[in-house]
Short mmCIF file of C-alpha atoms in Angstrom, two decimals:
data_model
loop_
_atom_site.label_atom_id
_atom_site.label_comp_id
_atom_site.label_asym_id
_atom_site.label_seq_id
_atom_site.Cartn_x
_atom_site.Cartn_y
_atom_site.Cartn_z
CA MET A 1 145.37 150.82 75.44
CA ALA A 2 142.83 150.97 78.28
CA ARG A 3 140.90 147.78 78.86
CA ARG A 4 137.26 148.18 77.77
CA ARG A 5 134.74 147.63 80.56
CA PRO A 6 132.00 145.12 79.70
CA SER A 7 128.56 146.55 78.92
CA LYS A 8 125.80 146.37 81.52
CA ALA A 9 124.13 143.52 79.65
CA ALA A 10 127.40 141.65 79.29
CA ARG A 11 128.20 142.10 82.98
CA SER A 12 124.74 140.82 83.95
CA LYS A 13 125.28 137.78 81.74
CA GLN A 14 128.68 137.13 83.34
CA VAL A 15 127.20 137.30 86.83
CA SER A 16 124.17 135.15 86.03
CA ASP A 17 126.23 132.52 84.18
CA SER A 18 128.75 132.29 87.01
CA LEU A 19 126.02 132.09 89.66
CA ALA A 20 124.01 129.52 87.69
CA ALA A 21 127.11 127.33 87.34
CA PHE A 22 127.83 127.75 91.06
CA ILE A 23 124.29 126.65 91.95
CA ARG A 24 124.54 123.68 89.57
CA GLU A 25 127.73 122.52 91.27
CA SER A 26 126.36 123.16 94.79
CA PRO A 27 123.30 120.92 95.28
CA SER A 28 124.25 120.37 98.94
CA SER A 29 126.15 122.33 101.58
CA PHE A 30 129.08 119.92 101.18
CA HIS A 31 129.22 120.55 97.44
CA ALA A 32 128.96 124.33 97.98
CA ALA A 33 131.94 124.35 100.35
CA ALA A 34 133.95 122.24 97.91
CA GLU A 35 133.01 124.49 94.98
CA VAL A 36 134.10 127.63 96.85
CA ALA A 37 137.43 125.96 97.60
CA ARG A 38 137.83 124.83 93.99
CA ARG A 39 137.17 128.30 92.59
CA LEU A 40 139.56 129.90 95.03
CA GLU A 41 142.28 127.34 94.36
CA ASP A 42 141.87 128.08 90.64
CA ALA A 43 142.42 131.75 91.55
CA GLY A 44 145.69 130.95 93.35
CA PHE A 45 144.53 130.35 96.92
CA THR A 46 146.17 127.57 98.93
CA ALA A 47 143.98 124.84 100.42
CA LEU A 48 144.80 124.08 104.06
CA ASP A 49 144.01 121.15 106.37
CA GLU A 50 143.05 121.94 109.96
CA ARG A 51 145.24 119.05 111.15
CA ASP A 52 148.39 120.56 109.63
CA GLU A 53 150.61 123.46 110.60
CA TRP A 54 149.61 126.51 108.59
CA PRO A 55 152.00 128.78 106.66
CA GLN A 56 152.72 132.21 108.11
CA GLU A 57 153.57 134.10 104.94
CA ALA A 58 151.25 136.47 103.08
CA GLY A 59 148.83 134.96 100.58
CA GLY A 60 145.35 133.59 100.03
CA TYR A 61 144.12 130.53 101.91
CA VAL A 62 141.00 128.36 102.16
CA VAL A 63 139.92 125.61 104.56
CA VAL A 64 136.83 123.37 104.48
CA ARG A 65 135.13 121.84 107.52
CA ASP A 66 132.29 119.51 106.49
CA GLY A 67 129.70 121.73 104.75
CA ALA A 68 131.37 125.01 105.76
CA VAL A 69 134.27 126.90 104.22
CA ILE A 70 136.42 129.85 105.33
CA ALA A 71 138.87 131.72 103.10
CA TRP A 72 141.07 134.78 103.59
CA ARG A 73 143.91 136.90 102.26
CA VAL A 74 146.89 137.99 104.35
CA PRO A 75 148.40 141.12 102.72
CA GLU A 76 152.14 141.81 102.89
CA SER A 77 151.59 144.85 105.11
CA THR A 78 149.60 142.97 107.78
CA THR A 79 150.50 143.55 111.44
CA PRO A 80 149.38 141.75 114.63
CA THR A 81 146.63 144.35 115.16
CA THR A 82 145.30 144.50 111.58
CA PRO A 83 141.49 144.18 111.77
CA PHE A 84 139.40 141.64 109.88
CA ALA A 85 136.77 142.40 107.25
CA ILE A 86 134.55 139.31 107.40
CA VAL A 87 131.59 138.36 105.22
CA GLY A 88 129.43 135.63 106.77
CA ALA A 89 126.89 133.56 104.84
CA HIS A 90 125.50 130.02 104.85
CA THR A 91 125.66 127.03 102.52
CA ASP A 92 122.48 125.14 103.50
CA SER A 93 118.86 125.59 102.39
CA PRO A 94 115.53 124.20 103.63
CA GLY A 95 114.42 120.96 102.05
CA PHE A 96 114.53 117.24 102.70
CA LYS A 97 117.24 114.95 104.08
CA LEU A 98 117.41 111.22 103.42
CA LYS A 99 116.59 109.08 106.46
CA PRO A 100 118.96 106.32 107.70
CA THR A 101 116.78 103.68 106.02
CA PRO A 102 116.52 105.44 102.67
CA GLU A 103 113.96 103.43 100.71
CA SER A 104 110.54 101.81 101.05
CA THR A 105 107.93 100.30 98.74
CA ALA A 106 104.22 101.06 98.64
CA GLN A 107 101.51 100.07 96.16
CA GLY A 108 104.04 98.98 93.56
CA TRP A 109 106.18 102.14 93.85
CA GLN A 110 109.70 102.53 95.20
CA ARG A 111 109.89 105.61 97.45
CA LEU A 112 112.52 107.55 99.31
CA GLU A 113 112.24 108.04 103.07
CA VAL A 114 113.00 111.68 103.85
CA GLU A 115 112.98 114.01 106.85
CA VAL A 116 112.07 117.69 106.60
CA TYR A 117 115.15 119.91 107.00
CA GLY A 118 114.49 123.46 108.19
CA GLY A 119 111.36 125.30 107.05
CA PRO A 120 110.72 124.65 103.35
CA LEU A 121 107.56 125.61 101.47
CA LEU A 122 106.48 121.98 101.12
CA ASN A 123 104.13 122.52 98.18
CA SER A 124 106.93 124.02 96.08
CA TRP A 125 108.70 120.64 96.04
CA LEU A 126 105.79 118.86 94.38
CA ASP A 127 105.84 117.66 90.78
CA ARG A 128 109.41 118.64 89.93
CA GLU A 129 112.38 116.45 89.10
CA LEU A 130 114.77 116.14 92.04
CA ARG A 131 118.38 115.14 92.56
CA LEU A 132 120.04 113.54 95.55
CA ALA A 133 123.30 115.11 96.70
CA GLY A 134 125.58 115.19 99.71
CA ARG A 135 128.31 112.99 101.11
CA LEU A 136 128.92 109.31 101.76
CA ALA A 137 130.94 108.07 104.71
CA LEU A 138 133.14 105.05 104.00
CA ALA A 139 134.36 102.20 106.16
CA ASP A 140 137.90 103.64 106.31
CA GLY A 141 136.61 106.87 107.92
CA SER A 142 136.86 109.02 104.77
CA THR A 143 134.00 110.82 103.02
CA VAL A 144 133.25 111.42 99.35
CA LEU A 145 130.82 113.76 97.62
CA ALA A 146 128.05 112.25 95.54
CA ALA A 147 125.23 113.65 93.41
CA SER A 148 122.71 112.03 91.12
CA GLY A 149 120.92 113.36 88.10
CA PRO A 150 117.12 113.72 88.14
CA ILE A 151 116.08 110.68 90.15
CA ALA A 152 112.98 111.43 92.21
CA ARG A 153 109.70 113.36 92.27
CA ILE A 154 107.08 114.11 94.95
CA PRO A 155 103.75 113.59 93.13
CA GLN A 156 100.71 115.65 94.08
CA LEU A 157 97.29 114.04 94.33
CA ALA A 158 95.21 114.63 91.18
CA ILE A 159 92.43 117.19 91.45
CA HIS A 160 89.90 114.47 90.52
CA LEU A 161 90.70 112.83 93.88
CA ASP A 162 90.80 116.10 95.86
CA ARG A 163 88.03 118.22 94.34
CA GLY A 164 88.10 120.99 96.94
CA VAL A 165 91.84 121.65 96.96
CA ASN A 166 91.61 124.96 95.08
CA GLU A 167 88.92 126.28 97.42
CA ARG A 168 90.25 125.21 100.82
CA GLY A 169 93.99 125.18 100.00
CA LEU A 170 96.51 122.37 99.90
CA VAL A 171 97.34 120.74 103.22
CA LEU A 172 100.36 118.40 103.31
CA ASP A 173 101.23 116.00 106.10
CA PRO A 174 105.06 115.97 106.14
CA GLN A 175 105.13 112.30 107.19
CA ARG A 176 102.54 110.91 104.75
CA HIS A 177 102.51 113.16 101.71
CA THR A 178 106.15 114.04 100.97
CA HIS A 179 107.58 110.66 99.97
CA PRO A 180 109.47 111.12 96.67
CA VAL A 181 108.78 108.46 94.07
CA LEU A 182 112.04 106.87 92.94
CA GLY A 183 110.83 104.24 90.51
CA LEU A 184 108.93 101.02 90.25
CA GLU A 185 109.12 98.39 92.93
CA ALA A 186 111.83 96.44 91.11
CA ALA A 187 114.19 99.42 90.80
CA GLY A 188 117.73 99.20 92.23
CA GLY A 189 119.10 100.70 95.45
CA VAL A 190 119.64 104.45 95.54
CA LEU A 191 122.79 104.23 97.68
CA THR A 192 124.30 101.83 95.17
CA ALA A 193 123.67 104.34 92.39
CA LEU A 194 125.19 107.21 94.41
CA ALA A 195 128.23 105.11 95.29
CA ALA A 196 128.72 104.45 91.59
CA ASP A 197 128.52 108.21 90.93
CA ALA A 198 131.21 108.76 93.56
CA GLY A 199 133.38 105.96 92.19
CA VAL A 200 133.36 103.86 95.38
CA ASP A 201 132.34 100.32 96.25
CA PRO A 202 128.78 100.47 97.66
CA ASP A 203 129.75 97.82 100.23
CA THR A 204 132.14 100.35 101.81
CA VAL A 205 129.40 102.96 102.42
CA THR A 206 128.67 103.09 106.15
CA GLY A 207 126.78 106.39 106.46
CA HIS A 208 125.37 109.29 104.48
CA ASP A 209 124.28 112.94 104.63
CA LEU A 210 122.12 113.22 101.51
CA PHE A 211 119.58 115.88 100.55
CA LEU A 212 117.03 116.41 97.81
CA ALA A 213 117.85 119.20 95.37
CA ASP A 214 116.01 120.74 92.43
CA ALA A 215 117.34 119.32 89.16
CA GLN A 216 116.57 122.43 87.06
CA ASP A 217 119.28 125.00 86.39
CA ALA A 218 118.93 128.62 87.49
CA GLN A 219 117.42 130.68 84.70
CA LEU A 220 117.23 134.33 83.64
CA PHE A 221 113.72 135.25 82.51
CA GLY A 222 111.19 138.06 82.30
CA HIS A 223 111.18 141.32 80.38
CA GLY A 224 114.77 142.16 79.49
CA GLU A 225 115.87 139.03 81.40
CA ALA A 226 115.94 141.14 84.55
CA LEU A 227 114.91 138.30 86.87
CA LEU A 228 116.65 135.12 87.96
CA ALA A 229 114.91 132.02 89.32
CA GLY A 230 116.76 129.12 90.85
CA ALA A 231 117.20 126.68 93.68
CA ARG A 232 119.01 127.65 96.88
CA LEU A 233 119.35 131.36 96.07
CA ASP A 234 119.01 131.66 99.85
CA ASN A 235 121.90 131.72 100.50
CA LEU A 236 124.12 130.70 97.58
CA VAL A 237 123.71 134.22 96.18
CA SER A 238 125.68 135.55 99.17
CA VAL A 239 128.23 132.72 99.12
CA HIS A 240 128.90 133.25 95.41
CA ALA A 241 129.08 137.05 95.75
CA ALA A 242 131.51 136.80 98.66
CA THR A 243 133.70 134.29 96.83
CA THR A 244 133.83 136.45 93.70
CA ALA A 245 134.51 139.58 95.73
CA LEU A 246 137.37 137.92 97.63
CA VAL A 247 139.05 136.92 94.37
CA GLU A 248 138.70 140.39 92.85
CA THR A 249 139.47 142.57 95.87
CA VAL A 250 142.76 144.27 96.69
CA PRO A 251 142.63 144.79 100.48
CA SER A 252 144.03 147.84 102.23
CA GLY A 253 144.51 147.87 105.99
CA VAL A 254 142.34 144.79 106.64
CA ILE A 255 142.48 141.01 106.40
CA PRO A 256 139.51 140.05 104.19
CA VAL A 257 137.72 136.85 105.23
CA ILE A 258 134.68 134.98 103.92
CA ALA A 259 132.96 132.42 106.16
CA ALA A 260 130.16 130.28 104.73
CA PHE A 261 128.60 128.16 107.49
CA ASP A 262 126.36 125.11 107.40
CA HIS A 263 123.15 124.48 109.40
CA GLU A 264 121.87 128.09 109.50
CA GLU A 265 118.40 126.87 108.57
CA VAL A 266 118.25 124.64 111.67
CA GLY A 267 119.83 126.93 114.26
CA SER A 268 123.59 126.97 113.48
CA ALA A 269 124.48 124.83 116.52
CA SER A 270 127.07 122.47 115.06
CA ARG A 271 130.83 122.23 114.54
CA SER A 272 130.35 123.72 111.07
CA GLY A 273 127.63 126.22 112.03
CA ALA A 274 127.95 129.85 113.03
CA ALA A 275 127.34 128.97 116.69
CA GLY A 276 130.27 126.57 116.58
CA PRO A 277 134.01 127.28 116.92
CA PHE A 278 135.05 127.21 113.25
CA LEU A 279 135.45 130.94 112.56
CA GLY A 280 136.95 131.63 115.99
CA ASP A 281 139.45 128.81 115.46
CA VAL A 282 140.53 130.16 112.06
CA LEU A 283 140.85 133.78 113.22
CA ALA A 284 142.95 132.68 116.20
CA ARG A 285 145.30 130.69 113.97
CA ILE A 286 145.67 133.62 111.55
CA GLN A 287 146.56 135.89 114.46
CA GLU A 288 148.98 133.38 115.94
CA GLY A 289 150.72 133.24 112.57
CA LEU A 290 151.09 137.02 112.72
CA GLY A 291 152.69 136.79 116.16
CA ALA A 292 149.77 138.48 117.91
CA GLY A 293 149.61 138.16 121.67
CA PRO A 294 146.32 138.06 123.61
CA ALA A 295 146.04 141.86 123.90
CA GLU A 296 146.86 142.38 120.23
CA GLN A 297 144.29 139.76 119.24
CA ARG A 298 141.58 141.56 121.17
CA ARG A 299 142.60 144.93 119.73
CA ALA A 300 142.31 143.52 116.22
CA LEU A 301 138.88 142.00 116.88
CA ALA A 302 137.64 145.24 118.47
CA ALA A 303 138.48 147.07 115.22
CA SER A 304 136.99 144.34 112.97
CA TRP A 305 133.60 144.14 111.24
CA LEU A 306 131.46 141.20 110.17
CA VAL A 307 128.88 141.64 107.41
CA SER A 308 126.24 138.91 107.74
CA SER A 309 124.93 138.55 104.20
CA ASP A 310 121.62 136.71 103.81
CA LEU A 311 118.53 137.25 101.71
CA GLY A 312 115.41 139.12 102.77
CA HIS A 313 111.87 139.69 101.55
CA SER A 314 110.93 141.93 98.68
CA VAL A 315 107.45 143.39 99.05
CA HIS A 316 105.11 140.85 97.43
CA PRO A 317 102.81 142.36 94.79
CA ASN A 318 100.02 139.88 95.62
CA TYR A 319 100.33 140.10 99.41
CA PRO A 320 101.33 143.71 100.23
CA GLU A 321 99.54 143.52 103.60
CA LYS A 322 102.19 141.08 104.85
CA HIS A 323 104.85 143.81 104.83
CA ASP A 324 105.52 146.92 106.87
CA ASP A 325 103.32 149.84 105.84
CA GLU A 326 106.16 152.27 105.16
CA THR A 327 109.38 150.25 104.74
CA ARG A 328 108.90 148.24 101.58
CA PRO A 329 112.04 147.11 99.74
CA VAL A 330 111.53 146.09 96.14
CA ALA A 331 113.42 143.75 93.85
CA GLY A 332 115.81 145.73 91.66
CA GLY A 333 116.08 148.51 94.25
CA GLY A 334 119.53 147.57 95.58
CA THR A 335 120.94 145.87 98.65
CA LEU A 336 119.11 145.41 101.94
CA LEU A 337 120.03 146.78 105.36
CA LYS A 338 118.19 144.46 107.77
CA LEU A 339 117.01 145.84 111.13
CA ASN A 340 115.05 144.38 114.03
CA ALA A 341 114.44 145.89 117.47
CA ASN A 342 114.51 142.45 119.10
CA GLN A 343 117.98 141.61 117.80
CA ARG A 344 116.88 139.02 115.28
CA TYR A 345 119.35 140.95 113.14
CA ALA A 346 122.57 142.37 114.56
CA THR A 347 122.39 145.77 112.83
CA ASP A 348 122.62 148.88 115.02
CA ALA A 349 123.29 152.55 114.22
CA ARG A 350 127.02 151.96 113.73
CA GLY A 351 126.32 149.04 111.43
CA SER A 352 123.85 151.13 109.44
CA ALA A 353 126.50 153.82 108.98
CA LEU A 354 129.05 151.25 107.88
CA TRP A 355 126.84 149.58 105.26
CA ASN A 356 125.50 152.88 103.91
CA GLY A 357 129.08 154.11 103.54
CA VAL A 358 130.24 150.90 101.87
CA CYS A 359 127.37 150.99 99.38
CA GLN A 360 127.99 154.67 98.66
CA ASN A 361 131.62 153.84 97.88
CA ALA A 362 130.44 150.95 95.68
CA GLY A 363 127.90 153.12 93.86
CA VAL A 364 124.92 150.92 94.78
CA ALA A 365 121.61 151.70 96.47
CA VAL A 366 120.53 150.60 99.97
CA GLN A 367 117.01 149.70 101.11
CA ALA A 368 116.01 149.26 104.74
CA PHE A 369 114.14 146.12 105.73
CA VAL A 370 111.99 145.67 108.84
CA SER A 371 109.27 143.10 109.49
CA ASN A 372 105.57 143.68 109.91
CA ASN A 373 104.97 143.86 113.70
CA SER A 374 102.16 141.33 113.39
CA LEU A 375 104.45 138.64 111.96
CA PRO A 376 107.47 136.96 113.55
CA CYS A 377 110.85 137.92 112.14
CA GLY A 378 113.38 135.38 110.94
CA SER A 379 117.03 135.57 111.92
CA THR A 380 120.50 135.03 110.49
CA ILE A 381 124.01 134.10 111.52
CA GLY A 382 124.59 137.78 112.42
CA PRO A 383 123.46 137.79 116.07
CA ILE A 384 125.01 134.34 116.59
CA ALA A 385 128.43 135.33 115.23
CA ALA A 386 128.37 138.65 117.10
CA THR A 387 127.65 136.84 120.36
CA ARG A 388 130.23 134.16 119.65
CA LEU A 389 133.10 136.49 118.70
CA GLY A 390 132.25 139.94 120.03
CA ILE A 391 132.86 141.47 116.58
CA SER A 392 130.76 144.43 115.41
CA THR A 393 128.19 142.99 113.01
CA VAL A 394 125.68 144.27 110.47
CA ASP A 395 123.00 142.23 108.68
CA VAL A 396 122.53 142.84 104.96
CA GLY A 397 121.28 141.06 101.84
CA ILE A 398 119.08 141.49 98.80
CA PRO A 399 115.29 141.28 98.42
CA ILE A 400 113.73 138.15 96.89
CA LEU A 401 110.34 136.52 96.39
CA SER A 402 109.40 132.92 97.23
CA MET A 403 111.92 132.55 100.08
CA HIS A 404 112.28 128.89 101.15
CA SER A 405 110.62 127.68 97.97
CA ALA A 406 112.34 124.96 95.97
CA ARG A 407 112.99 127.76 93.45
CA GLU A 408 113.36 131.37 94.56
CA LEU A 409 113.27 134.64 92.61
CA ALA A 410 115.66 137.61 92.58
CA ALA A 411 116.54 140.58 90.39
CA ILE A 412 119.91 140.20 88.68
CA ALA A 413 120.63 143.91 89.33
CA ASP A 414 120.48 143.28 93.09
CA ILE A 415 122.80 140.29 92.81
CA GLU A 416 125.32 142.47 90.98
CA ALA A 417 124.92 145.24 93.57
CA LEU A 418 125.61 142.86 96.45
CA GLU A 419 128.75 141.58 94.75
CA ARG A 420 130.03 145.12 94.22
CA ALA A 421 129.29 146.17 97.80
CA LEU A 422 130.97 143.09 99.31
CA ALA A 423 134.06 143.73 97.18
CA VAL A 424 134.30 147.28 98.59
CA PHE A 425 133.79 146.01 102.14
CA LEU A 426 136.44 143.28 101.81
CA ALA A 427 138.86 145.84 100.38
CA GLY A 428 138.54 147.88 103.60
CA ALA A 429 136.89 150.90 101.95
CA TRP A 430 134.80 151.67 105.04
CA PRO A 431 133.56 154.99 106.39
CA GLU A 432 136.35 156.81 108.19
CA HIS A 433 135.17 156.22 111.77
CA ALA A 434 133.75 152.69 111.39
#
């Protein structure tokens, strides 16, 4: 008997439940990398250590470097010149990072000392319950993941004490106005509590990389539950879609790879960022395991493609003047093809043809995205990875509202479409002359 395909509503529920769970387990880049590895290991992938010799036989593999993760499949039919199909994304999001001296007291309150990370919408972090999550470094040189429950809140000044705020707009000083309240002055140490969560002696904690994270789960809402709101959609949507696609895909003629980097929101220049050596190191080791010489390695890379998957802007119904007059992608309208004349995105004509062909094969729609000429355009890992590796690259994504807010907004139909398109790409179902 043929297996019955799930209904559209059931499929949407599967995708949203899986993504919501992924976001819940990924409050920091370090947790996101670990969660990708865990899901892939559950699906039969083998976890590797960069310090070890790697196996050369066919199979699925995953390796974590700090807050970044790379995974791939080597099919039985792979040769030294088999090209790569790579999906690139990032695990970090704008927000706040705990300072080296993490706590202070003021006016009877215990506060956290935080530093702004990337470019968050500061006001969106006010008056919501926040977690702390990241990693602790121990005296023996090892690290452990740690995450609290709801533990902090950045309180806004009452309107009675700022009568003109609604007329002139809220202005926040990042140094003075973004201290999260942790408790009363007599409350215990936050690092002690996080060490307890991680199951380690707090006296052995010698360093930390800890970030604030929204404590609320991602949630379907709206008419017909067509919309999804949640923390870190940018860019956990892409990381989750790529992970799911890699598990489900059956590659033909390519080596499918997913690479989720850290530090995209602050420039990617780190050992675990897209400007660093991580992806190049992994690709070289895969090729060495296949017996590829220098010329064969270059031939394979010349035939490879990298899809840089990140989120973009849906036209905003309350601020339509902020968008291009003619090119206006909408939530629910399908995937994005991101273009910029100044190479803030890596897409060119060949990349456009590739992504349009992939989406046609996946049965999903494509919307072009360009910025308003009067506003600066953001960027992605696409141009960085293309420069670093020399691999043909195209920038894609889905449209969202409230980008860089503590909670962002997407259409569940677009999330499904991205997952389907990435699965087709990783399978090697490209246009004939790509």
